[in-house]
Coordinates of C-alpha atoms in Angstrom, one line a residue:
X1 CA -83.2 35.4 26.2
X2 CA -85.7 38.0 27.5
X3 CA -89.2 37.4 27.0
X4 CA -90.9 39.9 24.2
X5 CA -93.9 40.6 26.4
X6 CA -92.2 41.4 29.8
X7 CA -93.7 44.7 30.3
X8 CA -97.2 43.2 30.5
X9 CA -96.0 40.4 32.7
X10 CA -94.4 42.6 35.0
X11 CA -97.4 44.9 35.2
X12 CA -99.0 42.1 36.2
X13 CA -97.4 41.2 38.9
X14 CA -97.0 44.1 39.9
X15 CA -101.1 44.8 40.1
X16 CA -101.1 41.2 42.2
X17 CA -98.7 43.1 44.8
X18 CA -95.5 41.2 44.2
X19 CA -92.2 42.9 44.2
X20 CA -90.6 42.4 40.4
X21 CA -86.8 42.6 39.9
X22 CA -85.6 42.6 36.7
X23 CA -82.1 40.6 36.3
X24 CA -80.4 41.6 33.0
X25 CA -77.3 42.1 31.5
X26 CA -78.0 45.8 30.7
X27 CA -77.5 45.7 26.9
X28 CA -81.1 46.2 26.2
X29 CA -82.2 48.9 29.2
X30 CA -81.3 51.5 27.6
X31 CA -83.5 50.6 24.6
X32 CA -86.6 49.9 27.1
X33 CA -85.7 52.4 29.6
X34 CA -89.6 53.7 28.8
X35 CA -91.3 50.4 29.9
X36 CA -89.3 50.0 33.4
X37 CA -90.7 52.6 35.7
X38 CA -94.2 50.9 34.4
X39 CA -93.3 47.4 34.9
X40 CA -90.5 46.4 37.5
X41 CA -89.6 48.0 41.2
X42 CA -86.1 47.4 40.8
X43 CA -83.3 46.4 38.1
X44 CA -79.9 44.3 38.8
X45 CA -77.1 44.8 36.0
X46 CA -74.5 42.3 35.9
X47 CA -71.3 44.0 35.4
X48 CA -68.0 42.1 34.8
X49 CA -65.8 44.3 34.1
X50 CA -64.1 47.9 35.2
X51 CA -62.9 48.4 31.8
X52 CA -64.3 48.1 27.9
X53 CA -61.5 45.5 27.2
X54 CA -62.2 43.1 30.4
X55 CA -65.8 43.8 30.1
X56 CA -65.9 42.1 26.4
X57 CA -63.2 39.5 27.1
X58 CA -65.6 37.8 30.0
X59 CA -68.6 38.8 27.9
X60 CA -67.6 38.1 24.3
X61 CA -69.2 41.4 23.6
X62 CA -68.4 45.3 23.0
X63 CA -70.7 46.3 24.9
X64 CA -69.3 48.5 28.8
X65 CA -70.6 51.8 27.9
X66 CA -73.6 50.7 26.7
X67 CA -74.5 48.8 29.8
X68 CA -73.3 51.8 31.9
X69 CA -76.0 53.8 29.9
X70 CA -78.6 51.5 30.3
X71 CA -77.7 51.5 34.3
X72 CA -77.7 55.6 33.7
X73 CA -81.5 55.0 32.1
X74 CA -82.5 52.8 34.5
X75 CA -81.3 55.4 37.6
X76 CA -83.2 58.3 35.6
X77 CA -86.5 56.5 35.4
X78 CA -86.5 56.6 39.4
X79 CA -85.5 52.9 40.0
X80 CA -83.3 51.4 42.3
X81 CA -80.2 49.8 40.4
X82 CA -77.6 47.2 41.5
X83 CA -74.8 45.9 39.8
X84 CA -73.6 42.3 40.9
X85 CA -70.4 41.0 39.5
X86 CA -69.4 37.9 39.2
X87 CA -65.3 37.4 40.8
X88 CA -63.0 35.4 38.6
X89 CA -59.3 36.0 37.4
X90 CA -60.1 38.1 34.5
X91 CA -61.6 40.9 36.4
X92 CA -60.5 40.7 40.2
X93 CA -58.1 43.3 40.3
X94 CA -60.9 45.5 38.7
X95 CA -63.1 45.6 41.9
X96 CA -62.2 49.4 42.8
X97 CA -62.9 50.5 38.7
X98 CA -65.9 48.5 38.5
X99 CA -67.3 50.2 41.6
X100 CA -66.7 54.3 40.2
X101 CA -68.0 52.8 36.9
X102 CA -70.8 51.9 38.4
X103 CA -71.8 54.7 40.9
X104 CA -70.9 57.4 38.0
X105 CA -73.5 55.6 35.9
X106 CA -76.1 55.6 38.9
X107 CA -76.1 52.7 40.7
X108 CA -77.2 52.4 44.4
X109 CA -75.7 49.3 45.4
X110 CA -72.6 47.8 44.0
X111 CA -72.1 43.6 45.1
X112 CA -69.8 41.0 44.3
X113 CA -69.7 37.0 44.4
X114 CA -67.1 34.6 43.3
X115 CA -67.7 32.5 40.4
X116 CA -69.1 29.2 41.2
X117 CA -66.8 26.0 39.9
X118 CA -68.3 23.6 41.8
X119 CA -71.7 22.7 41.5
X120 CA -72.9 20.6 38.4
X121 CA -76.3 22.4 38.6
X122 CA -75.8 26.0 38.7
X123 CA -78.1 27.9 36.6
X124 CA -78.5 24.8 34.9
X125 CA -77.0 20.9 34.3
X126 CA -73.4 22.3 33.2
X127 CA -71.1 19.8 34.2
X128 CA -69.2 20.0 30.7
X129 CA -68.6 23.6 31.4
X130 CA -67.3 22.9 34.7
X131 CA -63.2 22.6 33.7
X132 CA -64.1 25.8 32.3
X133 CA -65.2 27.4 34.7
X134 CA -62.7 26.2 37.2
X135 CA -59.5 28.0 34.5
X136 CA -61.8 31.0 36.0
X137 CA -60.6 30.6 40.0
X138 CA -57.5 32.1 41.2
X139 CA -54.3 31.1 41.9
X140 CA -52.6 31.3 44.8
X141 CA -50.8 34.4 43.9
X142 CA -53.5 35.8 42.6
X143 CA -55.9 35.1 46.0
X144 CA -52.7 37.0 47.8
X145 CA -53.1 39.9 45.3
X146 CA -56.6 39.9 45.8
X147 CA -56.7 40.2 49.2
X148 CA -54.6 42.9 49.4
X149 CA -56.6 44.7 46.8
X150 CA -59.5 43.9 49.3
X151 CA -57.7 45.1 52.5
X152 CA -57.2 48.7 50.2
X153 CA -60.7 48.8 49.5
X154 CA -61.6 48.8 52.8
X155 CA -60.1 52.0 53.4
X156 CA -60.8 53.5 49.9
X157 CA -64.0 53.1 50.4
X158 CA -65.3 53.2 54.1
X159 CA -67.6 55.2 53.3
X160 CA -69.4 53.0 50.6
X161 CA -69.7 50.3 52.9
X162 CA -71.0 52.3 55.8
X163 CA -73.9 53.6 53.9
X164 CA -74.3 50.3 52.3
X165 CA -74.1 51.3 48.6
X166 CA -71.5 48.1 48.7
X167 CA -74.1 45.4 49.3
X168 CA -71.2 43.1 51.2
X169 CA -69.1 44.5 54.2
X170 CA -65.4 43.8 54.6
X171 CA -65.9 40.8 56.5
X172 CA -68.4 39.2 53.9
X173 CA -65.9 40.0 50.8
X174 CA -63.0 38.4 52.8
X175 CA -65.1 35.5 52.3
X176 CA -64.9 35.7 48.8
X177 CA -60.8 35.4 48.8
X178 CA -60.9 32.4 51.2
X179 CA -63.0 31.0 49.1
X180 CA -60.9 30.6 46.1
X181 CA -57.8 29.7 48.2
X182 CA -60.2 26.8 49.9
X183 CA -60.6 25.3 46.1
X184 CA -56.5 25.4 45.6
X185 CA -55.8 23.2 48.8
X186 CA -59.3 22.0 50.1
X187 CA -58.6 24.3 53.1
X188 CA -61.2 24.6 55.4
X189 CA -64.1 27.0 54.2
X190 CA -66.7 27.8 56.4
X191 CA -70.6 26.3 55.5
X192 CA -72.2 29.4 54.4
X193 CA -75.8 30.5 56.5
X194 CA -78.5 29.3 54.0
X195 CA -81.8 28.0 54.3
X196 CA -83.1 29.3 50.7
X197 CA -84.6 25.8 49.6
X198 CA -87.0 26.3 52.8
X199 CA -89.0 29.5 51.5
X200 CA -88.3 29.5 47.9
X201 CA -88.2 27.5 44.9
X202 CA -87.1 28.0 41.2
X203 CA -89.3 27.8 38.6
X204 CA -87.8 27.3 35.0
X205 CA -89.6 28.2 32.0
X206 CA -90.6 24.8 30.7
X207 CA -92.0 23.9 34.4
X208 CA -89.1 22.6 35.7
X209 CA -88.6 23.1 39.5
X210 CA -85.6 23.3 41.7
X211 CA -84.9 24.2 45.2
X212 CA -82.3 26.6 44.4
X213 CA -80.3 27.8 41.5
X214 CA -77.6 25.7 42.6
X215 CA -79.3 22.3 43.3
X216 CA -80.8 19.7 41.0
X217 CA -84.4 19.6 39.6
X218 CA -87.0 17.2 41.4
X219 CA -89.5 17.3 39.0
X220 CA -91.9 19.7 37.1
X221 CA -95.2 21.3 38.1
X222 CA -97.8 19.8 35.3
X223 CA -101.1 19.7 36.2
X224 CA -100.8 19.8 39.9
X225 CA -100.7 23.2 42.2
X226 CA -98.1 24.8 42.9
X227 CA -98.4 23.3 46.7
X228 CA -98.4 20.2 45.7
X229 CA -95.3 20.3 43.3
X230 CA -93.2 21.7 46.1
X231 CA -94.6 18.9 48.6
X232 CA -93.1 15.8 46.3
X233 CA -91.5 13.4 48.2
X234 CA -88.6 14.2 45.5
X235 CA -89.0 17.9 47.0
X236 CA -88.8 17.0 50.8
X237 CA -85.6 15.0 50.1
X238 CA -83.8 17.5 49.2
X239 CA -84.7 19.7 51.3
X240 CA -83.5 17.2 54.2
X241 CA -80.2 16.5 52.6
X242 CA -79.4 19.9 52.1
X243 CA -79.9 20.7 55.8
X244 CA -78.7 17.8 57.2
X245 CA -75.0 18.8 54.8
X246 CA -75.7 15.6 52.8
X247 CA -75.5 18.2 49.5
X248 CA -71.4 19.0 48.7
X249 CA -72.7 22.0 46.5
X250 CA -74.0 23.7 49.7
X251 CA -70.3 23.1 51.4
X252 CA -68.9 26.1 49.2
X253 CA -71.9 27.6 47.8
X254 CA -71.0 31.2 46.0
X255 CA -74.7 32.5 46.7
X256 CA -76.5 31.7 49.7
X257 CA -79.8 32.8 51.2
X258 CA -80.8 33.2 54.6
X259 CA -83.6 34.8 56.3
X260 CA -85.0 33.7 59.9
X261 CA -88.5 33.4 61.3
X262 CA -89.2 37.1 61.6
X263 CA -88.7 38.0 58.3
X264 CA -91.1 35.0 56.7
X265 CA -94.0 36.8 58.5
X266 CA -96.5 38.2 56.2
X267 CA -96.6 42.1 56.5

């Protein structure tokens, strides 16, 4: 649900000096194109689909042109646009049509993750949507299908990748593929690089705080500072069991975060 004064609250963040994204499913930017250049510094669509018909079977909606219009919008009112799809069986063989449909509607960068059946806490306590979500994975004739639609792409589009208008190289989307054949025969998946829960935290609308998207709450922020809140002994714990591999939902995490010491300095 978007917020009906987000203009003014990205204004004012902006005026503060923060960087605002704006993460969206695109059916609404056309309709708000006006406000954008105003109130955010950069927009990421999600688009799951390559096609009207897989687009509105993942999304429930008829809606693929109009979020390629609202990308088109977004690109003509001079901001930077990414489109992140989310990698599941209904749509993984639309990787190559999902990145033309995106670059002809104006999108700079074009990036892919796998869907995460996993964790009990992404986005959310979901576990009742997990057996869902995990009809959503591949099988293994599929994750042999997919990586040779992945091997293709890498010639297809070399040139994409070089310039980095597809956010993951080769090597990172291979990834993706041994991912979903780790979750059919517990195969060894390599930990991914993340130390997110060390330099950011989520913040939920109700005041609800969380290490990461994919990790459990500790608690809310009240009354206390902001300092405080992310100082809680709850807070601390997790931190340490995530980094000493104490958390499973790290072991296979579809998202992570890493930066090192140089890039937390303050400009």
């Amino acid at each position: 649900m978007q917020h009906p004064a987000w203009p003014t609250i990205g204004q004012r963040l902006r005026a503060a000096g923060l960087h605002v994204m704006l993460l969206t499913n695109g059916l609404l930017l056309k309709k708000q194109a006006a406000h954008l250049s105003d109130s955010v510094d950069e927009v990421i669509v999600s688009l799951d689909g390559g096609t009207p018909a897989t687009y509105q079977h993942i999304r429930g909606v008829d809606a693929f042109n109009l979020v390629l219009e609202g990308i088109a919008a977004a690109h003509a009112a001079g901001l930077p646009v990414t489109t992140r799809t989310t990698v599941q069986r209904a749509n993984f063989r639309e990787l190559p049509q999902i990145i033309r449909a995106a670059q002809g509607a104006g999108a700079d960068v074009v990036s892919f993750l796998p869907i995460d059946v996993s964790s009990d806490f992404a986005f959310g306590a979901r576990a009742d949507l997990l057996p869902m979500q995990g009809q959503q994975a591949l099988t293994a004739a599929e994750v042999d299908a997919f990586e040779a639609i992945l091997q293709a792409m890498e010639g297809d589009f070399a040139a994409d990748f070089a310039s980095g208008r597809l956010a993951e190289p080769p090597q990172k989307l291979r990834r993706l593929a041994l991912y979903f054949r780790s979750l059919l025969d517990d195969s060894p998946y390599p930990p991914p690089r993340c130390n997110a829960p060390h330099f950011s935290a989520v913040l939920e609308v109700d005041g609800r705080l969380r290490p990461c998207y994919f990790l459990p709450e500790w608690g809310a922020l009240g009354q206390q500072s902001l300092a405080e809140a992310l100082n809680q002994p709850e807070a601390v714990a997790l931190r340490r069991a995530y980094r000493t591999g104490q958390r499973p939902e790290c072991a296979r995490c579809v998202c992570p975060l890493y930066k090192g010491p140089r890039a937390l300095l303050r400009p």
